[in-house]
Tab-separated table of C-alpha atoms in Angstrom:
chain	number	residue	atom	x	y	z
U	1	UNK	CA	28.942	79.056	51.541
U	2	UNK	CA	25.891	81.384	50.592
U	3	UNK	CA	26.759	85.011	50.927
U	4	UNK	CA	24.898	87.901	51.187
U	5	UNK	CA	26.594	91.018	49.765
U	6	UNK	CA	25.724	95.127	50.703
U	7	UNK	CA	26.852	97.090	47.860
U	8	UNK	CA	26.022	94.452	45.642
U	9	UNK	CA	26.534	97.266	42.808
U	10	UNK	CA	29.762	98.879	43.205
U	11	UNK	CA	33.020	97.249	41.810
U	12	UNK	CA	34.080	94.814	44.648
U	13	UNK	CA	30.187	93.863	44.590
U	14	UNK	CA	29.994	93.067	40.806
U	15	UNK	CA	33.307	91.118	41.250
U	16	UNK	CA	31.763	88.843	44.244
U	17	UNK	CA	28.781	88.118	41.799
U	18	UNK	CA	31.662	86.661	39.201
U	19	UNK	CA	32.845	84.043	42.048
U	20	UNK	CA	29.418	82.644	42.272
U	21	UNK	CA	30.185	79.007	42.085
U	22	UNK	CA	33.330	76.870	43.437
U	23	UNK	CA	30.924	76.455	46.276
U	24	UNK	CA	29.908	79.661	46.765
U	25	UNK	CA	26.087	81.278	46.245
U	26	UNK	CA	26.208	85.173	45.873
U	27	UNK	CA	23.467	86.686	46.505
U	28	UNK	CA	23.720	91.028	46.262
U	29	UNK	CA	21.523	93.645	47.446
U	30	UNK	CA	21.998	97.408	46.434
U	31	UNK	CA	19.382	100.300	45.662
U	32	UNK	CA	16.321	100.090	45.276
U	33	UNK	CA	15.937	96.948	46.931
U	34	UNK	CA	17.691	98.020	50.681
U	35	UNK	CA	18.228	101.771	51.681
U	36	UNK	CA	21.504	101.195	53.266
U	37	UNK	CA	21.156	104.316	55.366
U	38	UNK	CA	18.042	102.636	56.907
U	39	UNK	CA	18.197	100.536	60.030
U	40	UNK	CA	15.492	98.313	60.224
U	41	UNK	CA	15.457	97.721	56.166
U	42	UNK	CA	18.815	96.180	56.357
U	43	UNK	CA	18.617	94.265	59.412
U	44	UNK	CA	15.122	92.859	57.772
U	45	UNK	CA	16.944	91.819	54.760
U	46	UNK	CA	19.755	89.785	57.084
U	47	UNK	CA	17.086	88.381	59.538
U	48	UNK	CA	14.934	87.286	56.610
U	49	UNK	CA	18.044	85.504	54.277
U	50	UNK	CA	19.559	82.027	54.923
U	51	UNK	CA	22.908	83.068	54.219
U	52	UNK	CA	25.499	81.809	56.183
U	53	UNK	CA	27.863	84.923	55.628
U	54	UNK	CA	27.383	88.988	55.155
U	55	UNK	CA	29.349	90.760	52.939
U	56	UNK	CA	29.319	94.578	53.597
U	57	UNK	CA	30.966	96.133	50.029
U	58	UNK	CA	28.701	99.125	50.407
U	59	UNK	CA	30.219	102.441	51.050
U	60	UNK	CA	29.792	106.271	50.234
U	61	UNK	CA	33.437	106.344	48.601
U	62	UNK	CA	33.101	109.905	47.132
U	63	UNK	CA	35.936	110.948	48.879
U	64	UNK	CA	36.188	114.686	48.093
U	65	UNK	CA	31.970	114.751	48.470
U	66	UNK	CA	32.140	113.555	51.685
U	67	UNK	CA	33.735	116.693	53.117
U	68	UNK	CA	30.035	118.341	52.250
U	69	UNK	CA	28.216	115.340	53.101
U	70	UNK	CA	29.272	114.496	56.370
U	71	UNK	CA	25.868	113.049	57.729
U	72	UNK	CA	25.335	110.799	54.823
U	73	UNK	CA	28.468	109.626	54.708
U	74	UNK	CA	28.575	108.928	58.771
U	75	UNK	CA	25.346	106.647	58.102
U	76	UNK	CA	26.594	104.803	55.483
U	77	UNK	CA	30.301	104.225	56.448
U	78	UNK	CA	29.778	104.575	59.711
U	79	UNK	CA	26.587	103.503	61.861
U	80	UNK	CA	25.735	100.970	58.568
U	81	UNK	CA	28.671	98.512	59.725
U	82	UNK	CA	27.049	98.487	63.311
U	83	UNK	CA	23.683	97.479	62.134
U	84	UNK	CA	25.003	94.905	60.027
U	85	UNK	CA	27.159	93.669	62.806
U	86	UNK	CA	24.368	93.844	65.402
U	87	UNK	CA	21.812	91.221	62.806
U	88	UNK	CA	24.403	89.610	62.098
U	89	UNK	CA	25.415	88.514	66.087
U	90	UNK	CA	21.767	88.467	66.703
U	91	UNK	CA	21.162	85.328	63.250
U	92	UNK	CA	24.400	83.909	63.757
U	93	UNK	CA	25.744	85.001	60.554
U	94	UNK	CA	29.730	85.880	59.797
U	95	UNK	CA	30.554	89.287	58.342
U	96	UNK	CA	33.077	90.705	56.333
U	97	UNK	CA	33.472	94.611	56.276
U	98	UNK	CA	35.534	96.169	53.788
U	99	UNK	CA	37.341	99.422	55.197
U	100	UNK	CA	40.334	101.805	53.478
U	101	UNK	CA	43.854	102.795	53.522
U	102	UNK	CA	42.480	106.210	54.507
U	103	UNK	CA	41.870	105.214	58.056
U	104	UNK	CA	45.746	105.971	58.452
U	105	UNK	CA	46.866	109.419	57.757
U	106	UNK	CA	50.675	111.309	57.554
U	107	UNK	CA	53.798	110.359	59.720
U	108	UNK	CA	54.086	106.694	57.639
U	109	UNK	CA	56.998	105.843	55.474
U	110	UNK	CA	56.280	102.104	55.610
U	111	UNK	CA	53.888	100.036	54.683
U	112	UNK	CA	51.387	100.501	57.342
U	113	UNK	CA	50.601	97.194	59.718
U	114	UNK	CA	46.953	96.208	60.489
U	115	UNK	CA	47.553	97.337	64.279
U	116	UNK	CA	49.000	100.398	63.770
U	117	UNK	CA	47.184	103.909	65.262
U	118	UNK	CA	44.725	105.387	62.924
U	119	UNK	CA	44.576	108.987	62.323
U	120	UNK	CA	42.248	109.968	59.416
U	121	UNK	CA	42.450	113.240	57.722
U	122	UNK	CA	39.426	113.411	56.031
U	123	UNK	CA	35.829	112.758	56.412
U	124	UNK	CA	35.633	109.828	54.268
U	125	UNK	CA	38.530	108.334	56.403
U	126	UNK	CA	37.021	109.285	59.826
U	127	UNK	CA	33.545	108.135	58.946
U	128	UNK	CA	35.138	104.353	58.068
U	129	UNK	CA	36.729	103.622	60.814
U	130	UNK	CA	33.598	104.984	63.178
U	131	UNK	CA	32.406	101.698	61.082
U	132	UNK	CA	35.028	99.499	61.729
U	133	UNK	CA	35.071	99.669	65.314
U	134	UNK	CA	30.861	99.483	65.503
U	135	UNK	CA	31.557	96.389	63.717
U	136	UNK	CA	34.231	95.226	66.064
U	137	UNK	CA	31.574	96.622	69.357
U	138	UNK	CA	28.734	94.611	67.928
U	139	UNK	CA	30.314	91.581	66.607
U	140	UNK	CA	33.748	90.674	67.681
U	141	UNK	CA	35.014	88.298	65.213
U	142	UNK	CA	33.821	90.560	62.366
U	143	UNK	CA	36.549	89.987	59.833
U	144	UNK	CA	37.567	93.756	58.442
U	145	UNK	CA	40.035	93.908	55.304
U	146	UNK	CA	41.476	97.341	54.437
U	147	UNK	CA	41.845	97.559	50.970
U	148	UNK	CA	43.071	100.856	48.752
U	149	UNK	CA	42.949	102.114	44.933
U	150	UNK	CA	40.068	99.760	43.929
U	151	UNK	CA	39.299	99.642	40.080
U	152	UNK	CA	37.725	97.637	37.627
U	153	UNK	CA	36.859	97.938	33.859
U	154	UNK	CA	33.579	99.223	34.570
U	155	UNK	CA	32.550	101.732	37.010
U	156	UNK	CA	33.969	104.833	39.066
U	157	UNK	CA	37.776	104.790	39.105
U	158	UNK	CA	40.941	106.153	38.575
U	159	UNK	CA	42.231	103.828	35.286
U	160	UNK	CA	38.743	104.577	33.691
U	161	UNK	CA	39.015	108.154	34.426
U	162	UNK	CA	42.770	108.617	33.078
U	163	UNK	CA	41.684	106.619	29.551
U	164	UNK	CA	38.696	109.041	28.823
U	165	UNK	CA	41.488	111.813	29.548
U	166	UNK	CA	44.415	110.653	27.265
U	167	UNK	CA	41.284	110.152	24.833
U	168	UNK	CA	40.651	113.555	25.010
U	169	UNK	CA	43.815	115.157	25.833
U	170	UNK	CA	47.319	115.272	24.268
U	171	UNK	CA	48.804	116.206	28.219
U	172	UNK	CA	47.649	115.990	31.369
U	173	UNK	CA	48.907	116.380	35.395
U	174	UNK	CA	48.917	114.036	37.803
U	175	UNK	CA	49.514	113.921	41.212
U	176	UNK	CA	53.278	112.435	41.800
U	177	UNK	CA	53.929	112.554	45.596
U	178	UNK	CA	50.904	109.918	47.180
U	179	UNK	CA	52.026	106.692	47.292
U	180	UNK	CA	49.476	103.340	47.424
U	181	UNK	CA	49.110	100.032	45.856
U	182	UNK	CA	46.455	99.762	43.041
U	183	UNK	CA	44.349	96.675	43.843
U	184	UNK	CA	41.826	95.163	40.879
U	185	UNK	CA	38.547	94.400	42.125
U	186	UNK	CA	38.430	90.920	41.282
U	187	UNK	CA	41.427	90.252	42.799
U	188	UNK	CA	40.043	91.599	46.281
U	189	UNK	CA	36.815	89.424	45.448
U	190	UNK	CA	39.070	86.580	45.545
U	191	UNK	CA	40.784	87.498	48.744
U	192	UNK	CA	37.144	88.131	50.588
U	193	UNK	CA	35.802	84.499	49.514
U	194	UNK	CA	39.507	83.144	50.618
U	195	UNK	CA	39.231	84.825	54.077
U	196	UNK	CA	36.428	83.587	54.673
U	197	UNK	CA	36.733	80.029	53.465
U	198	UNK	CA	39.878	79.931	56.057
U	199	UNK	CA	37.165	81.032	58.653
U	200	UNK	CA	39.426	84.552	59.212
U	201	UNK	CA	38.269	87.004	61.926
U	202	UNK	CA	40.188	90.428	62.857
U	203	UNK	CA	42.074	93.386	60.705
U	204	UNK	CA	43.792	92.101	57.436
U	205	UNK	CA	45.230	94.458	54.717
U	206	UNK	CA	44.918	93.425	51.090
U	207	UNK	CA	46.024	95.344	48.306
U	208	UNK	CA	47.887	94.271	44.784
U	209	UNK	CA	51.874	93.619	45.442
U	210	UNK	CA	54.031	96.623	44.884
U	211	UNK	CA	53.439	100.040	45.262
U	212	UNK	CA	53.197	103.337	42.891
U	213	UNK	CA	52.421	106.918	42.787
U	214	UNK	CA	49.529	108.502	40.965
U	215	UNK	CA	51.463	109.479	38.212
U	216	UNK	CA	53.423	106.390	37.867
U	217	UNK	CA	49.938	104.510	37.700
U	218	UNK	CA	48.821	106.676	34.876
U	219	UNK	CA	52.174	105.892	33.158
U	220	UNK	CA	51.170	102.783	33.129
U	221	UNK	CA	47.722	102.863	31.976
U	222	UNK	CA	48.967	104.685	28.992
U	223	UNK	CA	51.629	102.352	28.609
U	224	UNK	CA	49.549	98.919	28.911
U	225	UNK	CA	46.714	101.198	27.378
U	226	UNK	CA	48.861	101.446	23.773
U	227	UNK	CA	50.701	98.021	23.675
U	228	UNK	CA	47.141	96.745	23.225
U	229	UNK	CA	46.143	99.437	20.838
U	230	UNK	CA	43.459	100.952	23.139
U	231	UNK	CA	44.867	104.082	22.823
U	232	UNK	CA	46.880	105.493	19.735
U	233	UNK	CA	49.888	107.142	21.281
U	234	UNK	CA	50.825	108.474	24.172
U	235	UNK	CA	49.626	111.842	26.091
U	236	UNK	CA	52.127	113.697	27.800
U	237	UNK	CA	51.615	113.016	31.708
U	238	UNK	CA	53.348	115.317	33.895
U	239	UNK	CA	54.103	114.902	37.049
U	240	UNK	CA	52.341	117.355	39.773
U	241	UNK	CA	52.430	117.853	44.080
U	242	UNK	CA	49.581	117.791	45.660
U	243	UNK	CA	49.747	121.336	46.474
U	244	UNK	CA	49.244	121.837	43.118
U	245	UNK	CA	45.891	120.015	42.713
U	246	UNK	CA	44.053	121.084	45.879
U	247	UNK	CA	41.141	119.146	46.748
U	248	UNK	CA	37.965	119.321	49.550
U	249	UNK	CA	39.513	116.377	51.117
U	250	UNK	CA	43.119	115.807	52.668
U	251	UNK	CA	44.824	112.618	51.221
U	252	UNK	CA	47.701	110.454	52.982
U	253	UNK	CA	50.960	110.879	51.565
U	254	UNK	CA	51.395	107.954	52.117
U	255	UNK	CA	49.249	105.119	52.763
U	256	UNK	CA	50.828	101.736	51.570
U	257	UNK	CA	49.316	98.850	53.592
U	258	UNK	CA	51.305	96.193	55.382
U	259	UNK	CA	49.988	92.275	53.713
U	260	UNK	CA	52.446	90.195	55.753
U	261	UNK	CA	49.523	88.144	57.885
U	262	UNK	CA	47.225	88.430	54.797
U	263	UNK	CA	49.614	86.683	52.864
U	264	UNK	CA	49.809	84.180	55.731
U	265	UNK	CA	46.257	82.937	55.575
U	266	UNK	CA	45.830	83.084	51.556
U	267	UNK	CA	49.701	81.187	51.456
U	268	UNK	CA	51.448	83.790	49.144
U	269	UNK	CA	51.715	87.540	47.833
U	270	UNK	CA	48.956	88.719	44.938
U	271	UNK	CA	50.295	89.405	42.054
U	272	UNK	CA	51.672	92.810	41.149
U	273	UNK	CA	49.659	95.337	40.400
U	274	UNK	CA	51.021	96.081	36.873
U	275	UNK	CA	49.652	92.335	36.059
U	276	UNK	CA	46.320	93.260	37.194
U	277	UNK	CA	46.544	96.348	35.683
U	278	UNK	CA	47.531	94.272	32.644
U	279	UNK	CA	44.406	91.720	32.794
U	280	UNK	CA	42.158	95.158	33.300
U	281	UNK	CA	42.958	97.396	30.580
U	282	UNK	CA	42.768	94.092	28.134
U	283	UNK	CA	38.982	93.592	29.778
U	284	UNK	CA	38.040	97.626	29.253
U	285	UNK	CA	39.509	96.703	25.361
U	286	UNK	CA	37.548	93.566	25.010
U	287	UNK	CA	34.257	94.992	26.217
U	288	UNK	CA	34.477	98.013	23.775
């Protein structure tokens, strides 16, 4: 299976370029070599590549940012995922689009089922599922896997963030009452290539197992963070409402996604967050 990957980049893209092999051929395109806000330049780069599969990992994920950049983030979340889906009917070429928990917004105390009505509360959110359902218009058996809380040991994220702070920092706040499942990067890579291997069309969640607050996650950065002595001791993390750390963007207080039919095509549960969290922070200590 030769892939093709948008976003080739970001976290989930650097990931996909690790499971190159095991009969998979990654290739990844990102800035400067495809504008992904540009029509014809992306469905040029699908027309002209033998790949039997397109990965779309690209997204404008600032959330917050997104409230003041509305029409940037509507062209990449949103009309991007149509163009790819349209070259990709028009070659004959699979896709995989990778959306977000934050297609869902309040009145959930479950963990949320692929089907279920979304109701985004924030421009990030609204702006990825305009993209999800151009995919869907322009390519019906697009496969589309909400994911939520991606990190990694390098890039933008919340682990990486939290470790400069308890560097820095003897306390900090964190926000106690959202609740989502952490999901590692190369964990989700694994998922994609799996999902598509099984030939998988239609809405699949994928996340870690388990679910945690903010705060609890931070607890156990610090805690996984000094067993392996890449912190000293540990900061005082206190735990904070939302309310009390307001931001441009509204978050769901709750956003934990249903797996059940994931776990039906890849034959089990991932692991548990806290392992991958594990696995991560020994990486981040490993790479210095």
């Amino acid at each position: 299976m030769k892939a093709l990957v948008f976003g080739g980049a970001g976290q989930l893209g650097r990931a996909l370029q690790a499971k190159a092999g095991d009969g998979w051929t990654i290739e990844t395109v990102d800035l400067p070599e495809c504008d992904i806000t540009d029509e014809g330049a992306i469905k040029a780069m699908i027309a002209g590549s033998d790949c039997d599969i397109v990965i779309n990992a690209a997204a404008h994920t600032a959330v917050d940012r997104a409230e003041s950049e509305r029409e940037l983030a509507q062209k990449i979340n949103g009309d991007a995922p149509g163009w790819i889906a349209q070259q990709c009917s028009a070659s004959s070429k699979a896709l995989v689009h990778i959306s977000t928990d934050f297609v869902f917004g309040e009145g959930h105390y479950e963990p949320i089922k692929p089907d279920a009505k979304p109701s985004p509360l924030s421009v990030y959110g609204a702006t990825k599922l305009a993209g999800e359902l151009a995919a869907k218009v322009a390519l019906p058996d697009v496969l589309i896997i909400r994911t939520s809380r991606v990190y990694a040991a390098k890039g933008t994220n919340f682990v990486l963030a939290m470790l400069r702070l308890m560097a820095e920092q003897d306390e900090l706040s964190v926000v106690a009452d959202q609740i989502g499942s952490p999901t590692a990067a190369g964990d989700l890579a694994d998922a994609v290539t799996r999902f598509a291997d099984a030939g998988a069309t239609g809405v699949y969640h994928f996340t870690n197992d388990g679910m945690c607050s903010w705060h609890e996650f931070a607890i156990a950065v610090a805690e996984e963070s000094v067993a392996v002595g890449l912190l000293e001791g540990y900061p005082i993390i206190t735990a904070v409402p939302t309310s009390s750390y307001p931001t441009p963007a509204r978050r769901p207080a709750y956003s934990v996604l249903d797996k059940q039919t994931a776990w039906g095509v890849l034959g089990g549960p991932a692991r548990h967050w806290r392992d991958a969290l594990r696995e991560i922070i020994l990486e981040i200590k490993e790479n210095g």
